[in-house]
Each structure stands twice: as C-alpha cells, then as structure tokens.
C-alpha cells in the first residue's frame, strides 16, 4: 500500500486494478484535493475503464474551496475513463459530497457504508470497467 501524507489530508492507495480503492482521512483544502487527484491519476490503469472507491475516514473534512476542487478532480477522472464513483463514508459527510459534487456528475455514484450495497454497486458497474 502506498501512503501519501501532507498537511492537506492523507491518501493511502489500497488497491489498483479496474477498481481503484483509496483511503482518505484528515482535513483537505483545495491544494490537498489537487494532490489527491494527482495521486489517483498516477495509479489508474492507462486506457482502461475503472471505478473509484473512496474509504473516507471519520476525521475527514473539506474546506469550501476543496468541495469545488473535488468536483473538478472527479470530472477530470471521468476524462481518464472513470466510469463510477463510490464514497464509503458516514451519511452526514456523504450528504454534502453527494449534494455538492456527485449529483453534478454524469456517471453512476453511490454514498454508503453498507458493504452489501457497495458490493452490489460495484457488481452492477463492473461491466463498464
């Protein structure tokens, strides 16, 4: 597992295949989200469709400028063949991300901590990856 630490949040790459699994925790500002995007794109399969799964720590937060940057990064991921995004996160934080970011994307998205629901989402979208 690769670990990336900074003053702007922590990113750990859990696994990479057609399903890119990332653990994030800590406070993220705009700079931290830009770095997160760079890290994700440095490990995604080249010219292959992939699904992003974020495991979001309970201490994770976003500054207001980070929310807009997260949308920019997710739109960038789509250009690099991301076909679905799953946020494994508590519902309070997930509601913000869903409303302000995921709802503006044109790919399947899920916010959930339910492992059965996440597995079903991944299975339903794996044929696209």
Coordinates of C-alpha atoms in Angstrom, one line a residue:
X1 CA 0.0 0.0 0.0
X2 CA 1.4 3.4 -1.0
X3 CA 1.0 6.2 1.6
X4 CA 1.0 9.9 0.8
X5 CA 1.0 12.3 3.8
X6 CA 0.7 16.0 3.7
X7 CA -0.7 18.9 5.7
X8 CA -3.7 18.8 3.4
X9 CA -5.0 15.3 4.2
X10 CA -3.7 11.8 3.9
X11 CA -4.2 9.4 0.9
X12 CA -3.4 5.7 1.0
X13 CA -3.8 3.6 -2.1
X14 CA -5.3 0.3 -1.1
X15 CA -5.5 -1.5 -4.4
X16 CA -5.4 -0.8 -8.1
X17 CA -7.0 -2.7 -10.9
X18 CA -10.2 -1.8 -12.6
X19 CA -11.3 -0.9 -9.1
X20 CA -9.1 1.8 -7.6
X21 CA -9.5 1.8 -3.8
X22 CA -8.3 4.8 -1.9
X23 CA -8.3 5.6 1.9
X24 CA -8.6 9.3 2.7
X25 CA -8.5 11.0 6.0
X26 CA -7.8 14.3 7.6
X27 CA -8.6 17.8 6.5
X28 CA -8.4 18.7 2.8
X29 CA -8.1 22.1 1.4
X30 CA -8.0 22.9 -2.4
X31 CA -4.3 22.1 -2.6
X32 CA -4.8 18.8 -0.8
X33 CA -7.6 17.8 -3.3
X34 CA -5.4 18.7 -6.2
X35 CA -2.7 16.5 -4.8
X36 CA -5.3 13.7 -4.2
X37 CA -6.2 14.0 -7.9
X38 CA -2.6 13.7 -8.9
X39 CA -2.1 10.6 -6.7
X40 CA -5.2 8.9 -8.1
X41 CA -4.3 9.6 -11.7
X42 CA -0.7 8.4 -11.1
X43 CA -2.0 4.8 -10.4
X44 CA -5.1 4.3 -12.6
X45 CA -4.8 1.8 -15.4
X46 CA -3.9 3.6 -18.7
X47 CA -6.6 3.5 -21.4
X48 CA -8.7 1.2 -19.2
X49 CA -12.1 2.0 -17.7
X50 CA -12.0 2.0 -13.9
X51 CA -14.2 2.5 -10.8
X52 CA -13.1 4.7 -7.9
X53 CA -13.9 3.7 -4.3
X54 CA -13.0 6.1 -1.6
X55 CA -12.9 4.9 2.0
X56 CA -13.3 8.1 3.9
X57 CA -12.1 8.4 7.5
X58 CA -14.4 9.7 10.2
X59 CA -12.0 12.6 10.7
X60 CA -12.1 13.7 7.1
X61 CA -13.2 17.2 6.2
X62 CA -13.3 19.6 3.3
X63 CA -12.8 23.3 3.2
X64 CA -15.2 25.2 1.0
X65 CA -12.6 25.6 -1.8
X66 CA -11.9 21.9 -1.6
X67 CA -15.5 21.0 -2.4
X68 CA -15.4 22.8 -5.7
X69 CA -12.0 21.3 -6.5
X70 CA -13.2 17.8 -5.7
X71 CA -15.9 18.3 -8.4
X72 CA -13.1 19.4 -10.8
X73 CA -11.0 16.3 -10.0
X74 CA -13.9 13.9 -10.4
X75 CA -14.7 15.5 -13.8
X76 CA -11.0 15.0 -14.7
X77 CA -11.2 11.4 -13.6
X78 CA -14.1 10.8 -16.0
X79 CA -12.0 12.1 -18.8
X80 CA -9.4 9.5 -17.8
X81 CA -12.0 6.7 -18.1
X82 CA -13.5 6.6 -14.6
X83 CA -17.0 5.0 -15.1
X84 CA -18.4 5.1 -11.5
X85 CA -17.6 6.6 -8.1
X86 CA -18.4 5.1 -4.7
X87 CA -17.9 7.0 -1.4
X88 CA -17.8 4.7 1.6
X89 CA -18.4 7.5 4.2
X90 CA -20.8 8.4 7.0
X91 CA -24.1 9.8 5.9
X92 CA -23.5 13.3 7.3
X93 CA -20.3 13.9 5.4
X94 CA -21.6 11.9 2.4
X95 CA -24.7 14.1 2.1
X96 CA -22.5 17.1 1.5
X97 CA -20.4 15.3 -1.1
X98 CA -23.5 13.8 -2.8
X99 CA -25.3 17.1 -3.0
X100 CA -22.4 19.4 -3.9
X101 CA -20.3 17.1 -6.0
X102 CA -21.7 13.7 -7.0
X103 CA -25.1 15.0 -8.1
X104 CA -23.3 17.0 -10.8
X105 CA -21.6 14.0 -12.5
X106 CA -22.9 12.1 -15.4
X107 CA -21.7 8.6 -14.2
X108 CA -23.2 6.2 -11.5
X109 CA -22.3 7.3 -8.0
X110 CA -23.0 5.9 -4.5
X111 CA -22.6 7.2 -1.0
X112 CA -22.9 4.3 1.6
X113 CA -21.3 2.5 4.4
X114 CA -23.3 -0.7 3.8
X115 CA -20.9 -3.3 2.4
X116 CA -23.7 -5.2 0.7
X117 CA -24.9 -2.1 -1.1
X118 CA -21.4 -1.2 -2.1
X119 CA -20.7 -4.8 -3.4
X120 CA -24.0 -4.6 -5.4
X121 CA -23.0 -1.2 -6.8
X122 CA -19.5 -2.4 -7.8
X123 CA -21.0 -5.6 -9.4
X124 CA -23.6 -3.5 -11.3
X125 CA -20.9 -1.2 -12.7
X126 CA -18.0 -3.6 -13.2
X127 CA -19.2 -4.5 -16.7
X128 CA -18.4 -0.8 -17.7
X129 CA -14.9 -1.1 -16.2

